[in-house]
Amino acid sequence: GGAKTSPKSEEEPPHTYQSTMDFLRNLFSSTLGLGSVEKVLDELNLEGLARYIQSGKCKNIVCMVGAGISTSAGIPDFRSPGTGLYANLQKYNLPYPEAIFQIDYFKPTVCHYFMKMLKDKGLLRRCYSQNIDTLERVAGLEGDDLIEAHGTFFTSHCVSFSCRKEYNLEWMKEKIFSDDIPKCDKCSSLVKPDIVFFGESLPVRFFTSMKMDFPQCDLLIIMGTSLQVQPFAGLVGRVSKSCPRLLINMEKAGQADPFFGVLDFGGGMDFDSEKAYRDVAHISTCDEGCLALADLLGWKGELEELVNSEHSRIEAEDQQEKASGAAGAAAETGTPRSAPEDKTTDQQTND
């Protein structure tokens, strides 16, 4: 029984003096910062990171993202305590509450499409998101690419434990637009978006994936989060000690507590000390940071082209949806969407 350390060679039994010493050496070097750790980056800046990504040694990038990646899309942070989901919406300058569901109000950002490019190039292992706005999905990341740590608007479920019927975004959108309270078709209980509200526990998949992804990660990119909310923030300490970590944010975050210094067991970030060897802080908006890194990687033109073509596609789809739905929606609810002129009201047969 018991956990075994891997033997040095076939003949050696696992529990030798040597393996015990190796174990202790690893323990001390990781917790007390003693001993040498492999230094992967030749420079602690975006240039050094770009060279590392291009070296072919970097194959399992994990992204950790927070509200800062969506602010350029105008997304509010719904998880702050004291804000009901639809309460207090005036402070977000939304034209009306349903705007949360309107694709033309929010489009994925440069940062979202940068992560899609990492996926397309076979470099993205997983994206861990604190956001509930589903923009990662709109940008082309799929269920398996994503861990939505605080849940998502993408699906909703009946709150009754004996029922738990699932509903999609379209269904919920329809209820919200028609001012209906979302009730389950099957049992008439309330239907709630799959969002982790304050004080609720995170999805099980967050914990199972975390145990697999972080030990394998060879570059951690943290964007748009101040790393204040646990257990999400603690993920930065779960990568190996040699794994480089890039923070793209408007301010530095996630540093080790200076009071505990070397006894910081949480793997706090170290950008500035003379011992710094793997952490890079790029202080900018997430979009600017992603464009700068894409530029160094020779991907900038490709990224800009992706953003432009995708935004055009989303706008075209939305115009189409508006055209077909405007007449019906205006007649039923008097919705404040910019409905086309009266001409369309004769064409309700198209709906």
Tab-separated table of C-alpha atoms in Angstrom:
chain	number	residue	atom	x	y	z
A	1	GLY	CA	0.000	0.000	0.000
A	2	GLY	CA	0.928	3.675	0.314
A	3	ALA	CA	2.004	6.034	-2.441
A	4	LYS	CA	5.253	4.978	-4.082
A	5	THR	CA	7.911	7.222	-5.547
A	6	SER	CA	9.056	6.089	-8.970
A	7	PRO	CA	12.245	4.000	-8.704
A	8	LYS	CA	15.436	5.295	-10.312
A	9	SER	CA	15.952	2.052	-12.276
A	10	GLU	CA	14.280	-1.344	-12.630
A	11	GLU	CA	16.518	-3.059	-10.018
A	12	GLU	CA	16.130	-0.471	-7.271
A	13	PRO	CA	13.286	-0.922	-4.800
A	14	PRO	CA	11.087	2.181	-4.622
A	15	HIS	CA	11.737	3.020	-0.970
A	16	THR	CA	15.448	3.740	-1.046
A	17	TYR	CA	17.438	6.390	0.744
A	18	GLN	CA	17.847	8.093	-2.651
A	19	SER	CA	14.124	8.334	-3.393
A	20	THR	CA	13.441	9.635	0.121
A	21	MET	CA	16.072	12.322	-0.380
A	22	ASP	CA	14.596	13.220	-3.767
A	23	PHE	CA	11.175	13.540	-2.174
A	24	LEU	CA	12.511	15.812	0.590
A	25	ARG	CA	14.516	17.882	-1.864
A	26	ASN	CA	11.400	18.439	-3.997
A	27	LEU	CA	9.353	19.304	-0.953
A	28	PHE	CA	11.890	21.870	0.245
A	29	SER	CA	12.503	23.406	-3.153
A	30	SER	CA	8.781	23.810	-3.805
A	31	THR	CA	7.779	25.160	-0.403
A	32	LEU	CA	10.857	27.102	0.628
A	33	GLY	CA	12.086	28.162	-2.787
A	34	LEU	CA	15.337	26.239	-2.260
A	35	GLY	CA	17.133	24.304	-4.951
A	36	SER	CA	16.969	24.973	-8.652
A	37	VAL	CA	13.853	24.950	-10.776
A	38	GLU	CA	14.022	24.653	-14.532
A	39	LYS	CA	13.920	28.120	-16.062
A	40	VAL	CA	11.945	27.884	-19.270
A	41	LEU	CA	11.835	31.527	-20.412
A	42	ASP	CA	14.932	33.328	-21.670
A	43	GLU	CA	13.325	36.693	-20.783
A	44	LEU	CA	10.491	37.569	-18.400
A	45	ASN	CA	8.388	39.472	-20.914
A	46	LEU	CA	6.024	38.865	-23.846
A	47	GLU	CA	8.995	38.395	-26.196
A	48	GLY	CA	10.366	35.577	-24.035
A	49	LEU	CA	6.920	33.977	-23.887
A	50	ALA	CA	6.443	34.231	-27.668
A	51	ARG	CA	9.801	32.479	-28.253
A	52	TYR	CA	8.774	29.737	-25.805
A	53	ILE	CA	5.405	29.200	-27.564
A	54	GLN	CA	7.195	29.039	-30.926
A	55	SER	CA	9.843	26.599	-29.635
A	56	GLY	CA	7.389	23.688	-29.885
A	57	LYS	CA	7.876	22.853	-26.189
A	58	CYS	CA	4.613	24.537	-25.255
A	59	LYS	CA	1.642	22.284	-26.080
A	60	ASN	CA	-0.795	22.505	-23.163
A	61	ILE	CA	-1.835	26.105	-22.563
A	62	VAL	CA	-4.424	26.674	-19.855
A	63	CYS	CA	-6.239	30.025	-19.827
A	64	MET	CA	-7.856	31.416	-16.680
A	65	VAL	CA	-10.175	34.303	-17.453
A	66	GLY	CA	-12.361	36.711	-15.493
A	67	ALA	CA	-14.707	39.638	-16.072
A	68	GLY	CA	-11.896	41.798	-17.484
A	69	ILE	CA	-11.915	39.884	-20.791
A	70	SER	CA	-15.549	40.866	-21.394
A	71	THR	CA	-15.582	44.470	-20.247
A	72	SER	CA	-14.778	45.684	-23.760
A	73	ALA	CA	-17.985	43.862	-24.772
A	74	GLY	CA	-19.866	45.768	-22.061
A	75	ILE	CA	-20.594	42.745	-19.844
A	76	PRO	CA	-21.361	43.451	-16.176
A	77	ASP	CA	-20.130	41.211	-13.379
A	78	PHE	CA	-23.244	39.521	-12.029
A	79	ARG	CA	-21.638	37.610	-9.204
A	80	SER	CA	-21.020	40.504	-6.834
A	81	PRO	CA	-22.983	40.023	-3.628
A	82	GLY	CA	-26.141	42.046	-3.313
A	83	THR	CA	-26.883	42.240	-7.012
A	84	GLY	CA	-29.925	40.242	-7.996
A	85	LEU	CA	-29.704	38.962	-11.522
A	86	TYR	CA	-32.135	41.426	-13.026
A	87	ALA	CA	-32.179	43.813	-10.099
A	88	ASN	CA	-29.909	46.838	-10.195
A	89	LEU	CA	-29.502	46.588	-13.958
A	90	GLN	CA	-29.650	50.353	-14.421
A	91	LYS	CA	-26.100	50.654	-13.052
A	92	TYR	CA	-24.847	48.596	-16.021
A	93	ASN	CA	-26.316	51.092	-18.490
A	94	LEU	CA	-28.220	48.366	-20.284
A	95	PRO	CA	-31.052	49.808	-22.339
A	96	TYR	CA	-33.429	47.280	-20.663
A	97	PRO	CA	-32.947	43.981	-18.786
A	98	GLU	CA	-33.443	41.727	-21.829
A	99	ALA	CA	-30.336	43.271	-23.384
A	100	ILE	CA	-28.358	40.639	-21.467
A	101	PHE	CA	-29.606	38.176	-24.058
A	102	GLN	CA	-29.044	40.291	-27.130
A	103	ILE	CA	-26.131	39.267	-29.226
A	104	ASP	CA	-25.802	42.697	-30.824
A	105	TYR	CA	-25.222	44.214	-27.424
A	106	PHE	CA	-22.319	41.895	-26.630
A	107	LYS	CA	-19.846	40.432	-29.072
A	108	PRO	CA	-16.828	38.298	-28.207
A	109	THR	CA	-13.666	40.345	-27.830
A	110	VAL	CA	-10.175	40.099	-29.351
A	111	CYS	CA	-9.238	38.151	-26.222
A	112	HIS	CA	-11.985	35.537	-26.782
A	113	TYR	CA	-10.837	35.041	-30.383
A	114	PHE	CA	-7.195	34.785	-29.292
A	115	MET	CA	-8.218	31.764	-27.192
A	116	LYS	CA	-10.092	30.349	-30.216
A	117	MET	CA	-6.842	30.672	-32.203
A	118	LEU	CA	-4.950	28.780	-29.492
A	119	LYS	CA	-7.587	26.034	-29.838
A	120	ASP	CA	-7.326	25.999	-33.649
A	121	LYS	CA	-3.530	25.712	-33.424
A	122	GLY	CA	-3.835	22.742	-31.064
A	123	LEU	CA	-2.299	24.621	-28.124
A	124	LEU	CA	-5.289	25.162	-25.814
A	125	ARG	CA	-5.773	22.472	-23.199
A	126	ARG	CA	-8.639	24.219	-21.439
A	127	CYS	CA	-10.120	27.601	-20.644
A	128	TYR	CA	-11.279	28.135	-17.052
A	129	SER	CA	-13.716	31.032	-17.043
A	130	GLN	CA	-15.322	32.939	-14.180
A	131	ASN	CA	-17.729	34.543	-16.641
A	132	ILE	CA	-21.359	33.608	-17.225
A	133	ASP	CA	-21.832	35.525	-20.470
A	134	THR	CA	-21.245	32.494	-22.811
A	135	LEU	CA	-18.990	34.641	-25.029
A	136	GLU	CA	-16.306	31.924	-25.064
A	137	ARG	CA	-18.911	29.677	-26.745
A	138	VAL	CA	-19.978	32.400	-29.178
A	139	ALA	CA	-16.296	32.760	-30.146
A	140	GLY	CA	-16.104	29.043	-30.960
A	141	LEU	CA	-14.851	27.279	-27.838
A	142	GLU	CA	-16.911	24.157	-27.192
A	143	GLY	CA	-18.124	22.457	-24.036
A	144	ASP	CA	-15.027	20.294	-23.737
A	145	ASP	CA	-12.671	23.286	-24.132
A	146	LEU	CA	-14.351	25.133	-21.290
A	147	ILE	CA	-14.781	24.981	-17.560
A	148	GLU	CA	-17.382	27.591	-16.661
A	149	ALA	CA	-16.453	27.858	-12.997
A	150	HIS	CA	-19.336	30.160	-12.097
A	151	GLY	CA	-21.835	28.513	-14.389
A	152	THR	CA	-23.398	29.801	-17.567
A	153	PHE	CA	-26.476	31.286	-19.208
A	154	PHE	CA	-26.045	28.730	-21.986
A	155	THR	CA	-28.326	26.229	-20.252
A	156	SER	CA	-31.024	26.450	-17.576
A	157	HIS	CA	-32.608	23.790	-15.363
A	158	CYS	CA	-35.824	23.256	-13.493
A	159	VAL	CA	-35.079	23.832	-9.794
A	160	SER	CA	-37.144	20.816	-8.663
A	161	PHE	CA	-34.765	18.034	-7.592
A	162	SER	CA	-37.132	15.338	-8.841
A	163	CYS	CA	-37.373	16.958	-12.291
A	164	ARG	CA	-34.249	18.970	-13.257
A	165	LYS	CA	-35.397	19.310	-16.885
A	166	GLU	CA	-32.841	21.194	-19.001
A	167	TYR	CA	-33.708	24.201	-21.164
A	168	ASN	CA	-31.579	25.963	-23.760
A	169	LEU	CA	-30.678	29.627	-24.159
A	170	GLU	CA	-33.360	30.220	-26.807
A	171	TRP	CA	-36.104	28.947	-24.483
A	172	MET	CA	-34.952	31.185	-21.638
A	173	LYS	CA	-34.551	34.138	-23.984
A	174	GLU	CA	-38.156	33.755	-25.131
A	175	LYS	CA	-39.454	33.724	-21.532
A	176	ILE	CA	-37.454	36.795	-20.579
A	177	PHE	CA	-38.564	38.702	-23.691
A	178	SER	CA	-42.226	37.897	-23.132
A	179	ASP	CA	-42.008	38.850	-19.434
A	180	ASP	CA	-43.089	35.325	-18.424
A	181	ILE	CA	-41.710	33.865	-15.227
A	182	PRO	CA	-39.675	30.897	-16.530
A	183	LYS	CA	-41.719	27.854	-15.395
A	184	CYS	CA	-40.991	24.211	-16.208
A	185	ASP	CA	-43.216	22.697	-18.931
A	186	LYS	CA	-43.123	19.377	-17.117
A	187	CYS	CA	-43.678	20.187	-13.430
A	188	SER	CA	-44.350	23.966	-13.322
A	189	SER	CA	-41.452	24.662	-10.940
A	190	LEU	CA	-39.181	27.656	-11.525
A	191	VAL	CA	-36.472	27.344	-14.187
A	192	LYS	CA	-33.151	29.038	-13.383
A	193	PRO	CA	-30.069	29.677	-15.562
A	194	ASP	CA	-27.141	27.416	-14.628
A	195	ILE	CA	-25.314	30.225	-12.889
A	196	VAL	CA	-23.440	29.697	-9.640
A	197	PHE	CA	-24.930	32.329	-7.375
A	198	PHE	CA	-23.006	33.715	-4.418
A	199	GLY	CA	-22.558	31.055	-1.738
A	200	GLU	CA	-23.375	28.128	-4.046
A	201	SER	CA	-20.756	25.458	-4.748
A	202	LEU	CA	-18.874	25.268	-8.037
A	203	PRO	CA	-19.655	22.605	-10.693
A	204	VAL	CA	-18.135	19.163	-9.996
A	205	ARG	CA	-16.392	19.238	-13.376
A	206	PHE	CA	-14.341	22.230	-12.188
A	207	PHE	CA	-12.647	20.042	-9.565
A	208	THR	CA	-12.195	16.883	-11.663
A	209	SER	CA	-10.699	18.743	-14.655
A	210	MET	CA	-8.484	20.896	-12.475
A	211	LYS	CA	-6.715	17.787	-11.123
A	212	MET	CA	-5.921	16.631	-14.674
A	213	ASP	CA	-5.211	19.918	-16.436
A	214	PHE	CA	-2.936	21.850	-14.103
A	215	PRO	CA	-0.161	19.258	-13.613
A	216	GLN	CA	0.011	18.937	-17.454
A	217	CYS	CA	-0.050	22.678	-18.118
A	218	ASP	CA	3.112	24.133	-19.702
A	219	LEU	CA	1.917	27.756	-19.945
A	220	LEU	CA	-0.737	29.401	-17.796
A	221	ILE	CA	-2.304	32.577	-19.226
A	222	ILE	CA	-4.375	34.543	-16.698
A	223	MET	CA	-6.483	37.353	-18.130
A	224	GLY	CA	-8.886	39.899	-16.723
A	225	THR	CA	-9.117	38.608	-13.174
A	226	SER	CA	-7.802	40.094	-9.958
A	227	LEU	CA	-7.535	36.550	-8.492
A	228	GLN	CA	-9.627	37.432	-5.434
A	229	VAL	CA	-12.311	34.744	-5.560
A	230	GLN	CA	-11.498	31.272	-4.218
A	231	PRO	CA	-11.249	28.479	-5.176
A	232	PHE	CA	-10.646	29.924	-8.673
A	233	ALA	CA	-7.728	32.105	-7.567
A	234	GLY	CA	-5.911	29.137	-6.004
A	235	LEU	CA	-5.549	27.464	-9.397
A	236	VAL	CA	-2.421	29.504	-10.213
A	237	GLY	CA	-0.498	27.508	-7.593
A	238	ARG	CA	-1.480	24.153	-9.123
A	239	VAL	CA	0.838	24.231	-12.147
A	240	SER	CA	4.332	22.743	-11.901
A	241	LYS	CA	7.073	24.950	-10.471
A	242	SER	CA	8.710	25.360	-13.878
A	243	CYS	CA	5.506	26.318	-15.724
A	244	PRO	CA	5.588	29.966	-16.913
A	245	ARG	CA	2.601	32.131	-15.918
A	246	LEU	CA	1.474	35.216	-17.844
A	247	LEU	CA	-0.908	37.745	-16.312
A	248	ILE	CA	-2.630	40.180	-18.698
A	249	ASN	CA	-4.592	42.569	-16.517
A	250	MET	CA	-4.987	46.255	-15.696
A	251	GLU	CA	-3.068	45.740	-12.428
A	252	LYS	CA	-0.791	43.129	-10.905
A	253	ALA	CA	-2.605	40.350	-9.067
A	254	GLY	CA	-1.976	37.029	-7.364
A	255	GLN	CA	1.337	37.923	-5.729
A	256	ALA	CA	2.556	36.016	-2.677
A	257	ASP	CA	1.756	37.668	0.623
A	258	PRO	CA	4.927	39.616	1.559
A	259	PHE	CA	4.331	38.807	5.227
A	260	PHE	CA	4.674	35.055	4.633
A	261	GLY	CA	7.364	35.425	2.000
A	262	VAL	CA	9.136	32.112	1.385
A	263	LEU	CA	6.514	30.210	3.366
A	264	ASP	CA	3.840	31.019	0.811
A	265	PHE	CA	2.418	27.571	0.012
A	266	GLY	CA	-0.152	28.912	-2.443
A	267	GLY	CA	2.296	29.382	-5.300
A	268	GLY	CA	1.814	33.156	-5.341
A	269	MET	CA	3.034	35.061	-8.386
A	270	ASP	CA	6.472	36.690	-8.297
A	271	PHE	CA	6.953	39.295	-11.018
A	272	ASP	CA	9.600	41.558	-9.548
A	273	SER	CA	11.883	39.993	-6.944
A	274	GLU	CA	15.429	38.950	-7.797
A	275	LYS	CA	14.154	35.351	-7.507
A	276	ALA	CA	11.525	35.871	-10.244
A	277	TYR	CA	12.028	33.234	-12.935
A	278	ARG	CA	8.701	32.393	-14.618
A	279	ASP	CA	5.982	35.001	-13.947
A	280	VAL	CA	5.282	37.793	-16.430
A	281	ALA	CA	2.838	40.668	-15.842
A	282	HIS	CA	1.663	42.565	-18.913
A	283	ILE	CA	-0.279	45.573	-17.625
A	284	SER	CA	-2.861	46.486	-20.253
A	285	THR	CA	-6.400	45.667	-21.311
A	286	CYS	CA	-6.861	42.016	-22.222
A	287	ASP	CA	-7.467	42.890	-25.869
A	288	GLU	CA	-4.260	44.951	-26.124
A	289	GLY	CA	-2.221	42.231	-24.398
A	290	CYS	CA	-3.561	39.503	-26.706
A	291	LEU	CA	-2.891	41.632	-29.797
A	292	ALA	CA	0.668	42.347	-28.619
A	293	LEU	CA	1.361	38.633	-28.015
A	294	ALA	CA	-0.292	37.666	-31.321
A	295	ASP	CA	1.911	40.240	-33.071
A	296	LEU	CA	5.087	38.715	-31.590
A	297	LEU	CA	3.888	35.253	-32.657
A	298	GLY	CA	3.221	36.455	-36.209
A	299	TRP	CA	-0.531	35.861	-35.767
A	300	LYS	CA	-1.773	39.452	-35.613
A	301	GLY	CA	-3.184	39.664	-39.148
A	302	GLU	CA	-4.886	36.289	-38.719
A	303	LEU	CA	-6.395	37.356	-35.387
A	304	GLU	CA	-7.719	40.670	-36.726
A	305	GLU	CA	-9.180	38.881	-39.745
A	306	LEU	CA	-10.901	36.336	-37.449
A	307	VAL	CA	-12.387	39.087	-35.248
A	308	ASN	CA	-13.669	41.073	-38.256
A	309	SER	CA	-15.178	38.112	-40.099
A	310	GLU	CA	-16.811	36.717	-36.956
A	311	HIS	CA	-18.260	40.074	-35.919
A	312	SER	CA	-19.673	40.523	-39.444
A	313	ARG	CA	-21.206	37.044	-39.276
A	314	ILE	CA	-22.782	37.733	-35.863
A	315	GLU	CA	-24.180	41.065	-37.056
A	316	ALA	CA	-25.626	39.494	-40.219
A	317	GLU	CA	-27.275	36.700	-38.203
A	318	ASP	CA	-28.656	39.197	-35.740
A	319	GLN	CA	-30.084	41.408	-38.507
A	320	GLN	CA	-31.763	38.339	-39.964
A	321	GLU	CA	-33.195	37.359	-36.578
A	322	LYS	CA	-34.443	40.916	-36.049
A	323	ALA	CA	-36.073	41.044	-39.458
A	324	SER	CA	-37.951	37.781	-38.981
A	325	GLY	CA	-38.816	38.364	-35.328
A	326	ALA	CA	-39.466	42.104	-35.230
A	327	ALA	CA	-43.086	42.031	-36.333
A	328	GLY	CA	-44.164	39.274	-33.959
A	329	ALA	CA	-42.171	40.616	-31.036
A	330	ALA	CA	-43.419	44.183	-31.514
A	331	ALA	CA	-47.030	43.038	-31.773
A	332	GLU	CA	-46.835	40.815	-28.676
A	333	THR	CA	-44.701	42.752	-26.213
A	334	GLY	CA	-44.044	46.228	-27.540
A	335	THR	CA	-40.362	45.458	-27.078
A	336	PRO	CA	-38.084	48.505	-27.363
A	337	ARG	CA	-35.905	46.795	-30.011
A	338	SER	CA	-35.486	49.054	-33.007
A	339	ALA	CA	-38.319	47.514	-35.012
A	340	PRO	CA	-38.286	48.178	-38.772
A	341	GLU	CA	-41.000	50.399	-40.308
A	342	ASP	CA	-44.613	49.249	-40.528
A	343	LYS	CA	-43.938	47.525	-43.867
A	344	THR	CA	-42.929	44.347	-42.019
A	345	THR	CA	-46.183	43.980	-40.110
A	346	ASP	CA	-47.874	42.667	-43.264
A	347	GLN	CA	-45.346	39.850	-43.500
A	348	GLN	CA	-46.177	37.986	-40.322
A	349	THR	CA	-46.713	34.859	-42.388
A	350	ASN	CA	-42.919	34.583	-42.610
A	351	ASP	CA	-42.511	34.054	-38.867
